[in-house]
GROMACS .gro file of N, CA, C and O in nm:
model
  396
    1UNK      N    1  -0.825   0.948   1.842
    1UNK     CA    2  -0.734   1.058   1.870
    1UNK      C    3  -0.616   1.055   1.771
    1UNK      O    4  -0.583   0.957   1.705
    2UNK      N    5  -0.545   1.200   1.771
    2UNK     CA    6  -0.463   1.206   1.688
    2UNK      C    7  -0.458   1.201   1.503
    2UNK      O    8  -0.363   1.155   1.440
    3UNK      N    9  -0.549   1.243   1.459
    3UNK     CA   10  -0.601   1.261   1.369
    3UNK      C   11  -0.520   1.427   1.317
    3UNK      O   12  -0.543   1.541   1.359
    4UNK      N   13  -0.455   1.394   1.245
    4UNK     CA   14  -0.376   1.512   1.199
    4UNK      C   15  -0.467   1.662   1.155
    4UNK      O   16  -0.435   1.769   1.206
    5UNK      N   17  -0.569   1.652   1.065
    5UNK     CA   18  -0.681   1.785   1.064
    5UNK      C   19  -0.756   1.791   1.204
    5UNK      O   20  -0.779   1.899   1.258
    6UNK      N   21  -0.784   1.702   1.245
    6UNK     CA   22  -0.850   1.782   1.365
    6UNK      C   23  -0.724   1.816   1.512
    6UNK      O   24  -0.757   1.901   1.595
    7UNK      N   25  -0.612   1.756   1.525
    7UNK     CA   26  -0.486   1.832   1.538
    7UNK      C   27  -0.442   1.949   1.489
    7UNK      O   28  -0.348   1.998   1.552
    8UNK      N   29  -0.502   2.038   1.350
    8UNK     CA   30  -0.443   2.129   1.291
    8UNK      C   31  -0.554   2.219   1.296
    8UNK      O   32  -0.532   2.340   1.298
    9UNK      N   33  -0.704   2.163   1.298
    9UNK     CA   34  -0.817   2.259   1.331
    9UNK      C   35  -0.824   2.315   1.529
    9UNK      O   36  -0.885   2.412   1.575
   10UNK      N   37  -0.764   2.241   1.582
   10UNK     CA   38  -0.719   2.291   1.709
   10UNK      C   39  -0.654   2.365   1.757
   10UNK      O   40  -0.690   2.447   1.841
   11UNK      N   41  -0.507   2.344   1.700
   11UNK     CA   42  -0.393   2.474   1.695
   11UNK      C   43  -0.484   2.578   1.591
   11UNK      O   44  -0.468   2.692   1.634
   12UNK      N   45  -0.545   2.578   1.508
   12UNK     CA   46  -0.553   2.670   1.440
   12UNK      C   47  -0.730   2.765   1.471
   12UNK      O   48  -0.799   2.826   1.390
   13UNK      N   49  -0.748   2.744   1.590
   13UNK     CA   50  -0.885   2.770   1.617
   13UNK      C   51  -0.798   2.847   1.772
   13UNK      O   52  -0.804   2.965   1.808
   14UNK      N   53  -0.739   2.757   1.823
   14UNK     CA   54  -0.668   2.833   1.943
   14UNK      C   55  -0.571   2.944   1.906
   14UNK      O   56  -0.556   3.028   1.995
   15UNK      N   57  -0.528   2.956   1.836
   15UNK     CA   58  -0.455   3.064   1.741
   15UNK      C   59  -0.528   3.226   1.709
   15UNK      O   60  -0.479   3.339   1.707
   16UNK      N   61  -0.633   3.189   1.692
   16UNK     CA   62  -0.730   3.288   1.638
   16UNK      C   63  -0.819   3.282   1.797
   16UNK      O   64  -0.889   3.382   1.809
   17UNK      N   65  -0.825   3.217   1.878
   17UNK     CA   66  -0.886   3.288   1.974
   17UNK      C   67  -0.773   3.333   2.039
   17UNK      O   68  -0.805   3.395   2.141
   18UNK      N   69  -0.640   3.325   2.019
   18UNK     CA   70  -0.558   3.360   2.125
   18UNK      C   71  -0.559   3.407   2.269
   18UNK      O   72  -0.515   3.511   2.317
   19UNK      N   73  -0.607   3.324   2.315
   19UNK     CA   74  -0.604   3.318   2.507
   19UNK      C   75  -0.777   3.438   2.510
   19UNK      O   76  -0.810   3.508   2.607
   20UNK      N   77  -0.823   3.432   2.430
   20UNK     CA   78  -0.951   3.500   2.474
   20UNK      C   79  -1.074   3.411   2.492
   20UNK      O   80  -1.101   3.309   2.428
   21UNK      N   81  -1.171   3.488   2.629
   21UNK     CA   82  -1.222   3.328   2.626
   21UNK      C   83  -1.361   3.354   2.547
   21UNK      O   84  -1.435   3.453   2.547
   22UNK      N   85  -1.373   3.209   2.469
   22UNK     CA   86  -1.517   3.228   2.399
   22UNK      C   87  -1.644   3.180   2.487
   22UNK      O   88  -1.658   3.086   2.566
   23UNK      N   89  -1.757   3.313   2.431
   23UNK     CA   90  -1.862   3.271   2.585
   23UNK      C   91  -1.980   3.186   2.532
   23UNK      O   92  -2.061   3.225   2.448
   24UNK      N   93  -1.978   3.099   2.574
   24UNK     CA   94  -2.051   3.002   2.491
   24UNK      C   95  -1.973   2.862   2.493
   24UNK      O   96  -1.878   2.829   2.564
   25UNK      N   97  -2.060   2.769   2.369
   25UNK     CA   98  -1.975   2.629   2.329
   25UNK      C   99  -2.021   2.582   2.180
   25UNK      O  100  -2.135   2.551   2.145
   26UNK      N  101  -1.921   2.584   2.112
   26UNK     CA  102  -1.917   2.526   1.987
   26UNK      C  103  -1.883   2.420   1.932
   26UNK      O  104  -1.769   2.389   1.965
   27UNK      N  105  -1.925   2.358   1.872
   27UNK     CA  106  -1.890   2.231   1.771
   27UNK      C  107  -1.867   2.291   1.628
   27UNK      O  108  -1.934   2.375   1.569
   28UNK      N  109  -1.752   2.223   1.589
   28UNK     CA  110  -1.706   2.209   1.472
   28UNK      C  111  -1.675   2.062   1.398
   28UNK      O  112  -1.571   2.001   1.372
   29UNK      N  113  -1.808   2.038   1.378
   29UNK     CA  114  -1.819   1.894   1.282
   29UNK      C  115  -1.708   1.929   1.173
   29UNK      O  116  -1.734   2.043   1.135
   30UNK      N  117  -1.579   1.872   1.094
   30UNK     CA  118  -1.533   1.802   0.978
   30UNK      C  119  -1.601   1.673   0.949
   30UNK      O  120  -1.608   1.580   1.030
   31UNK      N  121  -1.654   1.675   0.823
   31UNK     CA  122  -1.709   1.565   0.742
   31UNK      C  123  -1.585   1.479   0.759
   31UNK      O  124  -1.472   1.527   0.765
   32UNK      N  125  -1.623   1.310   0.768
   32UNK     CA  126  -1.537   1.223   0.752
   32UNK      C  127  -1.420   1.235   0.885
   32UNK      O  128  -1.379   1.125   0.924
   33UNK      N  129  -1.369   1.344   0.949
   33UNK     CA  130  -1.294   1.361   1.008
   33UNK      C  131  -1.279   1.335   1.173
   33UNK      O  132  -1.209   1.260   1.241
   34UNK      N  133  -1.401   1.453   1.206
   34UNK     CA  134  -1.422   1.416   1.376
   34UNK      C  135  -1.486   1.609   1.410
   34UNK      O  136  -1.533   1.694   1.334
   35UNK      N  137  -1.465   1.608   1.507
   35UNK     CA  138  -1.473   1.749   1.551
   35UNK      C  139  -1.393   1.812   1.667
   35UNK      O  140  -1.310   1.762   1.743
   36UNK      N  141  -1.446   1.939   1.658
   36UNK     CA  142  -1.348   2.038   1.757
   36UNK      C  143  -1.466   2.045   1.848
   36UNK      O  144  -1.578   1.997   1.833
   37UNK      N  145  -1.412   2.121   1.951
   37UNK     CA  146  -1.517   2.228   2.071
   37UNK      C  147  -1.452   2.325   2.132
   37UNK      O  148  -1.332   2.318   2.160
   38UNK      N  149  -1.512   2.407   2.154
   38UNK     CA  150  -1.483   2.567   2.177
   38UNK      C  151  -1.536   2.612   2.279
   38UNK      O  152  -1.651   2.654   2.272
   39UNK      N  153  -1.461   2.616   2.402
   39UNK     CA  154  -1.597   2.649   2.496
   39UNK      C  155  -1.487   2.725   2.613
   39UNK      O  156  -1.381   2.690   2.665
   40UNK      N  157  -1.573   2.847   2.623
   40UNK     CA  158  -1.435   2.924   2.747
   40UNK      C  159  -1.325   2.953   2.631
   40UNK      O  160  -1.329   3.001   2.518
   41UNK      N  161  -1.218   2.895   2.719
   41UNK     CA  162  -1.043   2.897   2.654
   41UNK      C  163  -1.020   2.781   2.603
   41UNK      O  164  -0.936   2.762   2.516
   42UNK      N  165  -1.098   2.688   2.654
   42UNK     CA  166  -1.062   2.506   2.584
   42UNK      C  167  -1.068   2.539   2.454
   42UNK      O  168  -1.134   2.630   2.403
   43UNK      N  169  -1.005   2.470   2.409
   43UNK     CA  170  -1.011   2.438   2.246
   43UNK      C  171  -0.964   2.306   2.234
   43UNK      O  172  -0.843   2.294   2.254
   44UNK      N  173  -1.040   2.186   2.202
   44UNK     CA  174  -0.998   2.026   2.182
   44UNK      C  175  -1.076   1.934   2.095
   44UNK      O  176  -1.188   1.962   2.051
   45UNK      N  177  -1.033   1.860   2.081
   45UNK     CA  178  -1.119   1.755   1.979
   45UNK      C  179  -1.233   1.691   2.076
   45UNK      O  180  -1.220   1.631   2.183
   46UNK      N  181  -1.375   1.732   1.985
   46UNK     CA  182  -1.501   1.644   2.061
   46UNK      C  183  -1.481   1.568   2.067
   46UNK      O  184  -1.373   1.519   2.033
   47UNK      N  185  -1.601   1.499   2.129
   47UNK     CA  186  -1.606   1.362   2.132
   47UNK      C  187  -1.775   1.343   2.113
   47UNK      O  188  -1.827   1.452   2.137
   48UNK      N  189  -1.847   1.270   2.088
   48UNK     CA  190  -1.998   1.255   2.072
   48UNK      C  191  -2.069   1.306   2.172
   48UNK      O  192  -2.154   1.395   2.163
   49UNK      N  193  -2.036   1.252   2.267
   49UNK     CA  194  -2.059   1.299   2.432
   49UNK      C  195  -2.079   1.475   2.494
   49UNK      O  196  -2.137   1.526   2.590
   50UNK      N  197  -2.019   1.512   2.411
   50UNK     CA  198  -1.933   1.669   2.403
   50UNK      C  199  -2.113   1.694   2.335
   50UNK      O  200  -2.157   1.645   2.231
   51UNK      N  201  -2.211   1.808   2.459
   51UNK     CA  202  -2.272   1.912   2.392
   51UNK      C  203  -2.252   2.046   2.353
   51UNK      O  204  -2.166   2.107   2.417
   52UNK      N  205  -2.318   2.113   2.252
   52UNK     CA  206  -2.296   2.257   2.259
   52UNK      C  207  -2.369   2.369   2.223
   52UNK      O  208  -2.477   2.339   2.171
   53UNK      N  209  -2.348   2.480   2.233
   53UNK     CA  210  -2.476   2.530   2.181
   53UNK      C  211  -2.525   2.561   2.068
   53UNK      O  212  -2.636   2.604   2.034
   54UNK      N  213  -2.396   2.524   1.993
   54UNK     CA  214  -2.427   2.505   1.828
   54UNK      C  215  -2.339   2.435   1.769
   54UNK      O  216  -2.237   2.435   1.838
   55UNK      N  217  -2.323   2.359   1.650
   55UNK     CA  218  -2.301   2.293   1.655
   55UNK      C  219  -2.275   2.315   1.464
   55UNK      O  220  -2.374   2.298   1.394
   56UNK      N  221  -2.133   2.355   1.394
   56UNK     CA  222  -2.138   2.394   1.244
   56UNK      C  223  -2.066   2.270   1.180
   56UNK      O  224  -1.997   2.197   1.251
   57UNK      N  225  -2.078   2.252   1.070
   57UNK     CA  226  -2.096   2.129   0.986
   57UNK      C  227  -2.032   2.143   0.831
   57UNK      O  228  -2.105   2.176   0.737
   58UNK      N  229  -1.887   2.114   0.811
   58UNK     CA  230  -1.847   2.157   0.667
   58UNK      C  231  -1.730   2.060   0.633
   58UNK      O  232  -1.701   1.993   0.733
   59UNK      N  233  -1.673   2.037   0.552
   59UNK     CA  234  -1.601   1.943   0.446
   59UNK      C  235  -1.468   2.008   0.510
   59UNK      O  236  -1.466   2.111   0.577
   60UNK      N  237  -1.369   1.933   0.479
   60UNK     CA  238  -1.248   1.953   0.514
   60UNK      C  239  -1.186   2.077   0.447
   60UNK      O  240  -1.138   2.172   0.509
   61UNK      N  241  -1.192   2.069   0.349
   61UNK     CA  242  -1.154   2.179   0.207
   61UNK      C  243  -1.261   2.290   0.260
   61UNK      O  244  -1.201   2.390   0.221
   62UNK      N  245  -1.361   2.332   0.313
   62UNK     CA  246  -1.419   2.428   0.362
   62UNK      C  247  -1.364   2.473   0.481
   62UNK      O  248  -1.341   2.594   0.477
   63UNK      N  249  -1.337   2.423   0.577
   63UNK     CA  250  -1.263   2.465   0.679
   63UNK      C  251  -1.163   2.497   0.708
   63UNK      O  252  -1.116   2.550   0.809
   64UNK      N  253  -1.115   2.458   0.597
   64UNK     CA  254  -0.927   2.505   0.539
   64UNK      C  255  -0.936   2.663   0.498
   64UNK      O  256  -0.862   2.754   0.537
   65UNK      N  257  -1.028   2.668   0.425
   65UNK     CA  258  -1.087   2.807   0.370
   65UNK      C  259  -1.069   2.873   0.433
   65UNK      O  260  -0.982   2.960   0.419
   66UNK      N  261  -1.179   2.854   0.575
   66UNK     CA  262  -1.226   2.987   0.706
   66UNK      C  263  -1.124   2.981   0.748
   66UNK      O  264  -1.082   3.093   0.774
   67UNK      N  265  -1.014   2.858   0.783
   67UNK     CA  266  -0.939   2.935   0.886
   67UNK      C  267  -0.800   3.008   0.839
   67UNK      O  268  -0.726   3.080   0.907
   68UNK      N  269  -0.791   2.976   0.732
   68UNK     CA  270  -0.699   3.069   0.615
   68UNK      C  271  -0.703   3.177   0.601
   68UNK      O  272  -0.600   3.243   0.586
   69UNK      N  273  -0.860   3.245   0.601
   69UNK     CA  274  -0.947   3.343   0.559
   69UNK      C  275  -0.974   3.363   0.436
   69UNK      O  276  -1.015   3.468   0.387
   70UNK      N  277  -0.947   3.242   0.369
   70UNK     CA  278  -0.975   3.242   0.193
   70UNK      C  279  -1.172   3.282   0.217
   70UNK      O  280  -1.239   3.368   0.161
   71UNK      N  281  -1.202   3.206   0.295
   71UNK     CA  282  -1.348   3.182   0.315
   71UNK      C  283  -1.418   3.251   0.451
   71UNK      O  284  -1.413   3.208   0.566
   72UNK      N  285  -1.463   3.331   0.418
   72UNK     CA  286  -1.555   3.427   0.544
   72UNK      C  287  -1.704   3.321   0.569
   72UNK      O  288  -1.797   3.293   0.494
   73UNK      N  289  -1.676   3.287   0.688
   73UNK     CA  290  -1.817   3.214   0.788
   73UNK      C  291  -1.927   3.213   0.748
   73UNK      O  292  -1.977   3.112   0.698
   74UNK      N  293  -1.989   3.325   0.759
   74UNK     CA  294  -2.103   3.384   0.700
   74UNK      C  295  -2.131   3.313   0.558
   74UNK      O  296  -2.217   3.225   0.548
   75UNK      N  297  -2.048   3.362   0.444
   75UNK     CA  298  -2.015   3.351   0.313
   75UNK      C  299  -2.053   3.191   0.275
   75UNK      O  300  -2.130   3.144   0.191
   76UNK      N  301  -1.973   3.134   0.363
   76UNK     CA  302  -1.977   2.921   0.352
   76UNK      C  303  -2.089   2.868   0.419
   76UNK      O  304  -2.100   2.747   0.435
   77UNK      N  305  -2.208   2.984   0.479
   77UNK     CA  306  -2.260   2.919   0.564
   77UNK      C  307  -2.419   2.982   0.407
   77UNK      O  308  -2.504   2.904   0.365
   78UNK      N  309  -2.412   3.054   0.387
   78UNK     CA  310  -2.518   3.147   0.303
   78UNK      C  311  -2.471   3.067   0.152
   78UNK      O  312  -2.519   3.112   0.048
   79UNK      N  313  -2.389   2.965   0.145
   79UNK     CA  314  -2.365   2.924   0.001
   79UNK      C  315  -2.381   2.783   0.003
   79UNK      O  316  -2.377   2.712  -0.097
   80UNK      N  317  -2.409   2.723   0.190
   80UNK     CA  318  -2.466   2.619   0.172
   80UNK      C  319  -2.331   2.522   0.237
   80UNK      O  320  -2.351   2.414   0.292
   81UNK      N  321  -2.169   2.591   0.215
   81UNK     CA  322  -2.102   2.510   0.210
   81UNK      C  323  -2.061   2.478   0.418
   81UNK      O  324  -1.979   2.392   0.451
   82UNK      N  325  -2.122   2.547   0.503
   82UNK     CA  326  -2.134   2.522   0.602
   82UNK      C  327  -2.302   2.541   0.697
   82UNK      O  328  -2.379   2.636   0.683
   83UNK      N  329  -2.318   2.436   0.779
   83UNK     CA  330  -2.441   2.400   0.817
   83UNK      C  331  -2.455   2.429   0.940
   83UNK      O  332  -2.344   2.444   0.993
   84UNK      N  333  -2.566   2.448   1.031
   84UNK     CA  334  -2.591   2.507   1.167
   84UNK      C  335  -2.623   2.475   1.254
   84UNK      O  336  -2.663   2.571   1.321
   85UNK      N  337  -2.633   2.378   1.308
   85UNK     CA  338  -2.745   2.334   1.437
   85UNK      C  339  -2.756   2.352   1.546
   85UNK      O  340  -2.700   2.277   1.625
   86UNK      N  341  -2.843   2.478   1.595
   86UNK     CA  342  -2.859   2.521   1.705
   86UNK      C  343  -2.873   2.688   1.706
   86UNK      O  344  -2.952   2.755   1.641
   87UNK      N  345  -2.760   2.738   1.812
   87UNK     CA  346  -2.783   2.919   1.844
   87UNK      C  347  -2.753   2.934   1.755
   87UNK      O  348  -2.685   2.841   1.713
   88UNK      N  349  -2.771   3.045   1.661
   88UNK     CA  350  -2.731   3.115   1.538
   88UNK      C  351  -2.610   3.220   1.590
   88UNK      O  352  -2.513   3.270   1.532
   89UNK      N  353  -2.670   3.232   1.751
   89UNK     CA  354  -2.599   3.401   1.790
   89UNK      C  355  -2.482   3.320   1.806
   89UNK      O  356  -2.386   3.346   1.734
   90UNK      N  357  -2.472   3.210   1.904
   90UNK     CA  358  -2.371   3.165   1.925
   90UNK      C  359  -2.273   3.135   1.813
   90UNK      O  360  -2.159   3.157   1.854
   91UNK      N  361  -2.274   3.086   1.663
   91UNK     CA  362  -2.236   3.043   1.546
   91UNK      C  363  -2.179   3.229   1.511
   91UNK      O  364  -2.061   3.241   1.478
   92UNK      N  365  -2.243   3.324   1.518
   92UNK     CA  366  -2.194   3.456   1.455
   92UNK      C  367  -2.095   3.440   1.582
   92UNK      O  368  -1.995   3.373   1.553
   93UNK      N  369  -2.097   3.471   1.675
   93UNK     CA  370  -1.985   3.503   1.793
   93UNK      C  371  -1.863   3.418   1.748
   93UNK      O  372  -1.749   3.463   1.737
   94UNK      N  373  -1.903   3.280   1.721
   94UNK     CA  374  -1.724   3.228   1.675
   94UNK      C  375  -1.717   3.269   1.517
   94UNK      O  376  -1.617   3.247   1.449
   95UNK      N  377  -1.793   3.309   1.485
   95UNK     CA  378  -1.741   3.393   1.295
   95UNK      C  379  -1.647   3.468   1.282
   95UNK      O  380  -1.550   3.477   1.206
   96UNK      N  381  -1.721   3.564   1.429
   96UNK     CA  382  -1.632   3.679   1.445
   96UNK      C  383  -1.499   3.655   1.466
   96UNK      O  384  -1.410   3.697   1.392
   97UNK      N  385  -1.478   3.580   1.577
   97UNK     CA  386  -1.389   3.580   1.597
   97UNK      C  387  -1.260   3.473   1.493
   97UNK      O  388  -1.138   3.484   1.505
   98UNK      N  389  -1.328   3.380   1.400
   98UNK     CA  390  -1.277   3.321   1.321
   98UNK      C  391  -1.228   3.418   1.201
   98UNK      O  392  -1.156   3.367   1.115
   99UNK      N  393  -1.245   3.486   1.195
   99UNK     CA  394  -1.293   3.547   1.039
   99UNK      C  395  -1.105   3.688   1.052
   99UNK      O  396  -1.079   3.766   0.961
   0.00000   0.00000   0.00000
Protein backbone atom coordinates (compact mmCIF):
# COMPACT_ATOMS: atom_id res chain seq x y z
CA UNK A 1 0.00 0.00 0.00
CA UNK A 2 0.65 3.47 -0.62
CA UNK A 3 2.41 3.42 -3.66
CA UNK A 4 2.22 6.93 -5.04
CA UNK A 5 0.96 5.94 -9.04
CA UNK A 6 -1.40 3.66 -7.99
CA UNK A 7 -2.54 6.49 -5.33
CA UNK A 8 -2.72 8.88 -8.39
CA UNK A 9 -4.35 6.17 -10.81
CA UNK A 10 -7.18 6.10 -8.11
CA UNK A 11 -7.93 9.73 -7.60
CA UNK A 12 -7.61 9.95 -11.16
CA UNK A 13 -9.97 7.10 -12.33
CA UNK A 14 -12.49 8.32 -9.52
CA UNK A 15 -12.34 11.72 -11.05
CA UNK A 16 -13.45 10.68 -14.42
CA UNK A 17 -16.07 8.42 -13.10
CA UNK A 18 -17.26 11.11 -10.88
CA UNK A 19 -19.79 9.48 -8.46
CA UNK A 20 -21.22 7.43 -11.50
CA UNK A 21 -21.48 3.94 -10.93
CA UNK A 22 -19.51 1.61 -13.29
CA UNK A 23 -21.58 -1.65 -14.14
CA UNK A 24 -19.31 -4.19 -14.14
CA UNK A 25 -15.51 -4.77 -12.60
CA UNK A 26 -12.26 -3.80 -13.86
CA UNK A 27 -8.66 -4.29 -13.37
CA UNK A 28 -6.12 -2.00 -14.19
CA UNK A 29 -2.74 -3.85 -14.13
CA UNK A 30 0.43 -0.98 -14.06
CA UNK A 31 3.54 -2.89 -15.07
CA UNK A 32 6.00 -3.00 -12.14
CA UNK A 33 3.50 -1.02 -10.08
CA UNK A 34 0.30 -2.88 -8.73
CA UNK A 35 -3.29 -2.30 -9.82
CA UNK A 36 -6.59 -0.52 -9.56
CA UNK A 37 -10.36 -1.97 -9.55
CA UNK A 38 -13.38 -0.45 -10.68
CA UNK A 39 -16.39 -1.94 -9.73
CA UNK A 40 -19.88 -0.02 -8.91
CA UNK A 41 -18.54 3.44 -7.33
CA UNK A 42 -15.40 1.72 -5.59
CA UNK A 43 -12.43 2.79 -7.07
CA UNK A 44 -9.15 1.24 -5.01
CA UNK A 45 -5.99 -0.45 -5.34
CA UNK A 46 -6.30 -4.42 -6.14
CA UNK A 47 -5.03 -6.78 -4.58
CA UNK A 48 -4.34 -10.42 -6.35
CA UNK A 49 -7.33 -11.74 -4.64
CA UNK A 50 -9.47 -8.93 -6.34
CA UNK A 51 -11.46 -10.69 -9.56
CA UNK A 52 -12.86 -8.98 -12.52
CA UNK A 53 -14.37 -9.06 -15.53
CA UNK A 54 -11.59 -7.79 -17.36
CA UNK A 55 -8.74 -7.18 -16.57
CA UNK A 56 -6.25 -4.21 -18.92
CA UNK A 57 -2.53 -4.33 -18.80
CA UNK A 58 -0.11 -1.21 -19.69
CA UNK A 59 3.25 0.54 -18.58
CA UNK A 60 3.12 3.40 -16.41
CA UNK A 61 3.92 6.06 -19.17
CA UNK A 62 0.79 4.49 -21.00
CA UNK A 63 -1.58 5.11 -18.42
CA UNK A 64 -0.41 8.53 -17.81
CA UNK A 65 -1.44 8.99 -21.45
CA UNK A 66 -5.26 7.69 -21.10
CA UNK A 67 -5.86 9.40 -18.19
CA UNK A 68 -4.51 12.79 -19.44
CA UNK A 69 -6.27 12.07 -22.66
CA UNK A 70 -2.97 12.39 -24.53
CA UNK A 71 -3.90 8.61 -25.32
CA UNK A 72 -7.48 7.31 -26.36
CA UNK A 73 -8.12 3.46 -24.93
CA UNK A 74 -8.99 2.04 -27.93
CA UNK A 75 -5.84 3.71 -29.74
CA UNK A 76 -3.17 1.99 -26.80
CA UNK A 77 -5.03 -1.01 -26.89
CA UNK A 78 -5.01 -1.45 -31.19
CA UNK A 79 -1.12 -0.32 -31.01
CA UNK A 80 -0.41 -3.02 -28.68
CA UNK A 81 0.49 -0.52 -25.94
CA UNK A 82 -2.47 -1.83 -23.70
CA UNK A 83 -3.57 -5.58 -23.21
CA UNK A 84 -7.01 -7.34 -22.39
CA UNK A 85 -7.98 -10.17 -20.47
CA UNK A 86 -11.34 -11.04 -20.45
CA UNK A 87 -14.94 -9.00 -21.50
CA UNK A 88 -13.99 -6.83 -24.30
CA UNK A 89 -17.60 -5.12 -23.69
CA UNK A 90 -16.70 -4.62 -20.30
CA UNK A 91 -12.96 -2.97 -21.29
CA UNK A 92 -15.05 -0.51 -24.06
CA UNK A 93 -17.56 0.54 -21.12
CA UNK A 94 -14.52 1.85 -18.93
CA UNK A 95 -12.91 3.51 -22.37
CA UNK A 96 -15.80 5.30 -22.53
CA UNK A 97 -15.94 6.50 -19.75
CA UNK A 98 -12.05 7.05 -19.41
CA UNK A 99 -11.56 8.71 -22.59
Amino acid sequence: MGNAIIDAAVTAISEKLGGQSFDGSAKFEINGEGAVIVQGTEVREATDADAADVTMSADTETFQEIMSGDLNPTAAFMSGKLTLDGDMGTAMKLGGVLS
